[in-house]
PDB file of C-alpha atoms in Angstrom:
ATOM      1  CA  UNK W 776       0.000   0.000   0.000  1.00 52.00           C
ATOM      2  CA  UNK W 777       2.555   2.148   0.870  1.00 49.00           C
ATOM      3  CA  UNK W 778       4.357   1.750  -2.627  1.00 49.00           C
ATOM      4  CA  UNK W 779       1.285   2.156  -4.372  1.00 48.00           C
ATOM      5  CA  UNK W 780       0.455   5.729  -2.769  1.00 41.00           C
ATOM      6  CA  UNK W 781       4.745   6.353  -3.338  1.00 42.00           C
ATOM      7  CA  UNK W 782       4.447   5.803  -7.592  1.00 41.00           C
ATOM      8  CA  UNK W 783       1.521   7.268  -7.528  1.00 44.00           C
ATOM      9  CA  UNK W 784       2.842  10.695  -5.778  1.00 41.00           C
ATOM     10  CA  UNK W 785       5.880  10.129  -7.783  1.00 39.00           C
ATOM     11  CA  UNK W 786       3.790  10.326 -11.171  1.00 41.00           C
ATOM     12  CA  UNK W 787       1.756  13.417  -9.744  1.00 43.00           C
ATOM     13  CA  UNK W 788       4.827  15.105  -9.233  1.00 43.00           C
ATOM     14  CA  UNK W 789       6.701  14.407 -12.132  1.00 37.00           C
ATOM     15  CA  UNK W 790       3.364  15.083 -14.475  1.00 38.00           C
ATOM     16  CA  UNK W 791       3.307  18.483 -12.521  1.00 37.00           C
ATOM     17  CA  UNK W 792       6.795  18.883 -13.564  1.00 34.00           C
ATOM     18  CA  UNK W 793       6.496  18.312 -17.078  1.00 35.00           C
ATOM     19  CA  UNK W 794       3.793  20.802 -17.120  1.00 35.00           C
ATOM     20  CA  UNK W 795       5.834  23.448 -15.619  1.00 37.00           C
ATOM     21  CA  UNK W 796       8.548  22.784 -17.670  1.00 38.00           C
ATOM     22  CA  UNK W 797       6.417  22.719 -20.860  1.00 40.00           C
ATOM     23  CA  UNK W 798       4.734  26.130 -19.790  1.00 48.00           C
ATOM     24  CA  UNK W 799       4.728  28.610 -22.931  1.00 54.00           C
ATOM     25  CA  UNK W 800       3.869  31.765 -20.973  1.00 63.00           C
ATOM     26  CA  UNK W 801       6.076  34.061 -19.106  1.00 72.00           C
ATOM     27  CA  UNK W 802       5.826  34.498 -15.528  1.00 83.00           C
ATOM     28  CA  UNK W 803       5.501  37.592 -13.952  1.00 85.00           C
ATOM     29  CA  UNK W 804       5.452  39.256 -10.033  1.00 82.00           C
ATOM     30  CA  UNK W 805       5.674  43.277  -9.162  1.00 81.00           C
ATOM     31  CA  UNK W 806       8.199  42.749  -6.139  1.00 78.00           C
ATOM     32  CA  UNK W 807       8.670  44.668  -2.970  1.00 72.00           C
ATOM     33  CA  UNK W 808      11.000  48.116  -3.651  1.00 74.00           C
ATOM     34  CA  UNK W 809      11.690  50.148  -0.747  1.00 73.00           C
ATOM     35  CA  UNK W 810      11.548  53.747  -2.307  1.00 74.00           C
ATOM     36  CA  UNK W 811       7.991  54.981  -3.222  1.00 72.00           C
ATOM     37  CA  UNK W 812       7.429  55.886  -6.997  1.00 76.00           C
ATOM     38  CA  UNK W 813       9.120  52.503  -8.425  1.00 80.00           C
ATOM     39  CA  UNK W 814       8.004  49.324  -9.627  1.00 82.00           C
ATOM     40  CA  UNK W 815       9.898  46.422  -9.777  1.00 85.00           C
ATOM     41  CA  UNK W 816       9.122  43.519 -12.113  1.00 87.00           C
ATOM     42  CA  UNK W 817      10.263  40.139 -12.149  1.00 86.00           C
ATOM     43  CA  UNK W 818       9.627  38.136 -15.291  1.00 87.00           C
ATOM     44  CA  UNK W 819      10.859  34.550 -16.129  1.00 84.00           C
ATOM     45  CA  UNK W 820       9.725  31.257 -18.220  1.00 79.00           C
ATOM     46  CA  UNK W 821       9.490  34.002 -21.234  1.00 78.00           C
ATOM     47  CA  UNK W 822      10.608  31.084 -23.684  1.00 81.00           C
ATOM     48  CA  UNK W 823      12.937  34.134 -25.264  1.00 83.00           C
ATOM     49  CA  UNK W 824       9.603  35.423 -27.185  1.00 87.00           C
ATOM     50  CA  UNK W 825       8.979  39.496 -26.322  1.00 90.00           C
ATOM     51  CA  UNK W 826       7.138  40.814 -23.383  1.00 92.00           C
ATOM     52  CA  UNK W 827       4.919  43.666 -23.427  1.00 95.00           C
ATOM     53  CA  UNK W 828       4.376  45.480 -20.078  1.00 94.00           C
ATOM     54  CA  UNK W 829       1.589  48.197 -19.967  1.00 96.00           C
ATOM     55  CA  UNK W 830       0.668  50.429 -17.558  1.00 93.00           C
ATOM     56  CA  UNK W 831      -2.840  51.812 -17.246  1.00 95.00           C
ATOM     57  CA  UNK W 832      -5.182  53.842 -15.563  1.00 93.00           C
ATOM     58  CA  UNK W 833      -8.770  52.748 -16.230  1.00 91.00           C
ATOM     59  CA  UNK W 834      -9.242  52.399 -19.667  1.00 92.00           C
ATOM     60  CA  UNK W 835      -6.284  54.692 -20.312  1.00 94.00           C
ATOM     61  CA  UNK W 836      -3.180  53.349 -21.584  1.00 96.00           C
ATOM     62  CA  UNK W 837      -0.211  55.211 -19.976  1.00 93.00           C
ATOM     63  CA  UNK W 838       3.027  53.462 -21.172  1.00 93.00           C
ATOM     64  CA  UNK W 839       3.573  50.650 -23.235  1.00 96.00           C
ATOM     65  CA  UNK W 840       7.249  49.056 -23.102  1.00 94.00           C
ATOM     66  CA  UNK W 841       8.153  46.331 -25.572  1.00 95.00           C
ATOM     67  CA  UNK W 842      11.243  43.271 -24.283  1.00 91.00           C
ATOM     68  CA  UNK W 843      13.440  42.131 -26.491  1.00 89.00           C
ATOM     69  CA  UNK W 844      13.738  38.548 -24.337  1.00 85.00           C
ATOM     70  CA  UNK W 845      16.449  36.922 -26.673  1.00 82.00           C
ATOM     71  CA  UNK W 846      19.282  37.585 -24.711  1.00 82.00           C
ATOM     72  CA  UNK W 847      17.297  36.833 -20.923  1.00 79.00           C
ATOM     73  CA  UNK W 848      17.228  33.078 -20.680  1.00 76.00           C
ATOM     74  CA  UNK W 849      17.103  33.188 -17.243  1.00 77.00           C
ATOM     75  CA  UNK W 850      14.022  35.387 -16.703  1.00 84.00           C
ATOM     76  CA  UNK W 851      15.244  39.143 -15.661  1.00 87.00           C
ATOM     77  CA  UNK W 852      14.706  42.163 -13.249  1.00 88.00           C
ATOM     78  CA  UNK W 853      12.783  45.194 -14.666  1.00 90.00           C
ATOM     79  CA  UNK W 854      12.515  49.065 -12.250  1.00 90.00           C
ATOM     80  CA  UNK W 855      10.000  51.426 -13.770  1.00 90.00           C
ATOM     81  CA  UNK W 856      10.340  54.919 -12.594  1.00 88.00           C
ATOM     82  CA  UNK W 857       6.415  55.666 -12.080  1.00 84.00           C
ATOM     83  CA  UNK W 858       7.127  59.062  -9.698  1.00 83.00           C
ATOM     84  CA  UNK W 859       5.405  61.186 -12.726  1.00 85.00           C
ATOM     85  CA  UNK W 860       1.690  59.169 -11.827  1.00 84.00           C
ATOM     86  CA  UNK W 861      -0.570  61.091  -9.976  1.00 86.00           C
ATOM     87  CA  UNK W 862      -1.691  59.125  -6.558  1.00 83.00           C
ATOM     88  CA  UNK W 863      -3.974  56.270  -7.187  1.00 85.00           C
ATOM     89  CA  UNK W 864      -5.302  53.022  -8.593  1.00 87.00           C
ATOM     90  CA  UNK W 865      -3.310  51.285 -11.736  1.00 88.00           C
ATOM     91  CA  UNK W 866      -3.147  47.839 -13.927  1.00 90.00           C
ATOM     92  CA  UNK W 867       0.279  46.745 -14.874  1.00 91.00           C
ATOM     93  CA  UNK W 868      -0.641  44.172 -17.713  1.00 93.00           C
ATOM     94  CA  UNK W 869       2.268  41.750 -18.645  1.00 92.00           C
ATOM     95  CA  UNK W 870       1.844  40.392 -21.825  1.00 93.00           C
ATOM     96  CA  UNK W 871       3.978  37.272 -23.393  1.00 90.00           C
ATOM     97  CA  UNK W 872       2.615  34.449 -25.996  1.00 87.00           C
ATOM     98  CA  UNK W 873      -0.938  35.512 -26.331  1.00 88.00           C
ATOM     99  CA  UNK W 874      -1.590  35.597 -22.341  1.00 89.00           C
ATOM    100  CA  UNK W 875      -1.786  39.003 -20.306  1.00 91.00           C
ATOM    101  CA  UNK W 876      -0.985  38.768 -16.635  1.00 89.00           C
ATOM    102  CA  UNK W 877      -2.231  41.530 -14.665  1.00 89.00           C
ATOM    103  CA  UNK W 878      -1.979  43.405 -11.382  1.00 86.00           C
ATOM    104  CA  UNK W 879      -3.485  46.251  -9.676  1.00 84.00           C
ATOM    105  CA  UNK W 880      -1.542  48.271  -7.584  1.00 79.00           C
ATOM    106  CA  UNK W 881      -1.998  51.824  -5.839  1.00 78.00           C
ATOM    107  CA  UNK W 882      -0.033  54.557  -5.414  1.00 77.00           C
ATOM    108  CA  UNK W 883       0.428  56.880  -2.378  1.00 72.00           C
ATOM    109  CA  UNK W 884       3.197  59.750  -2.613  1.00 67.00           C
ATOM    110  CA  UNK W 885       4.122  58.691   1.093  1.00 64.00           C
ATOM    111  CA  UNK W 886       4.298  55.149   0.660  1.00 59.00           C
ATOM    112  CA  UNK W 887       6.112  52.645  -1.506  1.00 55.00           C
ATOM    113  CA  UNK W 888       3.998  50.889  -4.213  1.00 60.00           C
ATOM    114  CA  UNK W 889       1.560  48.400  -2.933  1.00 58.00           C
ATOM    115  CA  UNK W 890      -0.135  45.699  -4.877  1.00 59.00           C
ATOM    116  CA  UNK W 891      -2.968  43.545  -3.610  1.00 57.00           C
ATOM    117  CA  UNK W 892      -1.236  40.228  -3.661  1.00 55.00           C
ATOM    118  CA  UNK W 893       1.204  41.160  -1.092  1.00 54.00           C
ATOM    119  CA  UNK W 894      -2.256  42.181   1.666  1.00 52.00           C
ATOM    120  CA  UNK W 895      -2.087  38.644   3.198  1.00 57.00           C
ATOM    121  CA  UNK W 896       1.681  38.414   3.087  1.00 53.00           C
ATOM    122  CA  UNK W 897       3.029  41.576   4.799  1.00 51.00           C
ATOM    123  CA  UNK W 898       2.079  45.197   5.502  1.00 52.00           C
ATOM    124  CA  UNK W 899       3.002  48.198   3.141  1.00 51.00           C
ATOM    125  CA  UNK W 900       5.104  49.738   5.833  1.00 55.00           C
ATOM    126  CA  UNK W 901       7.517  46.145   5.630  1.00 53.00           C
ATOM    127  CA  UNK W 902      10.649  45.472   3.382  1.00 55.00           C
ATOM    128  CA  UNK W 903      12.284  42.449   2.861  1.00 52.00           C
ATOM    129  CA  UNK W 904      15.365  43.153   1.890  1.00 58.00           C
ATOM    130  CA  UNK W 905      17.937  46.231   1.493  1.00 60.00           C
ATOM    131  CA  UNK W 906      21.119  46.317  -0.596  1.00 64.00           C
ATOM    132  CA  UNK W 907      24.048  45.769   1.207  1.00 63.00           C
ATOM    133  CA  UNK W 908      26.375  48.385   2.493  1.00 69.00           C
ATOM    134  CA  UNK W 909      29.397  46.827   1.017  1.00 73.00           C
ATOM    135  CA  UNK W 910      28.473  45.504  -2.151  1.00 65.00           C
ATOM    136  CA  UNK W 911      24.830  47.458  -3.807  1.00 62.00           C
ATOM    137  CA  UNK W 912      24.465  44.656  -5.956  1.00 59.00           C
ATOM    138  CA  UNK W 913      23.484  42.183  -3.536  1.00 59.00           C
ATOM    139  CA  UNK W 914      20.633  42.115  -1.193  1.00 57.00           C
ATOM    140  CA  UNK W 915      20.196  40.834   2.614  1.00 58.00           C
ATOM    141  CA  UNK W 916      17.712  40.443   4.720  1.00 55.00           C
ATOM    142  CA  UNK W 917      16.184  43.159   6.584  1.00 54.00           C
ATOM    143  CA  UNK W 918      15.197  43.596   9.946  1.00 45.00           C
TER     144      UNK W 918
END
């Protein structure tokens, strides 16, 4: 019994693996920045075919920026500069293969960038992670 229920777990996982692995959309997540008026993007599983990322208020397109993905096999880290947008409500739509993933998020002049996903994960007034004092590139924990 117990090998039974161990092949079959073992062929769950590894058909959820081939699925993963045979996903042809990119994904996407706004993360966490600590300064207000930025967005941070983190896109990956692009299959090196473009990305379009708009930003919009409403029905109102305000930027439209088109990837070149060819050279990012390993996903990559995007910062918009979004300090010009009046305070508010706004849909970042990421776009890759045919399939649009989208957020809301709000901004606040006071306040970094929040995003609805992150409510049951941590308040807006918490960052994860700083760069370090010695080397900007990386990034440690904060506390």
């Amino acid at each position: 019994m117990k090998t039974q229920f161990a092949t079959i777990a073992l062929a769950i996982i590894s058909s959820v693996s081939v699925m993963a692995q045979s996903s042809t959309t990119a994904k996407a997540r706004i993360l966490p920045h600590n300064e207000e008026g930025f967005v941070r993007l983190l896109i990956t599983d692009h299959n090196n075919e473009p990305v379009v990322v708009k930003f919009k208020s409403g029905n109102t397109l305000i930027s439209k920026n088109k990837i070149n993905t060819s050279n990012k096999d390993n996903g990559f880290i995007k910062l918009y500069d979004i300090r010009n947008l009046r305070n508010g409500d706004y849909t970042l739509e990421i776009e890759n293969n045919g399939t649009v993933i989208t957020y809301n998020f709000t901004t606040d002049g006071n306040l970094p960038v929040w995003t609805q996903y992150w409510n049951d994960q941590l308040n807006n007034n918490t960052r994860l992670a700083k760069n370090d004092s010695a080397d900007s590139s990386k990034l440690v924990a904060e506390n």
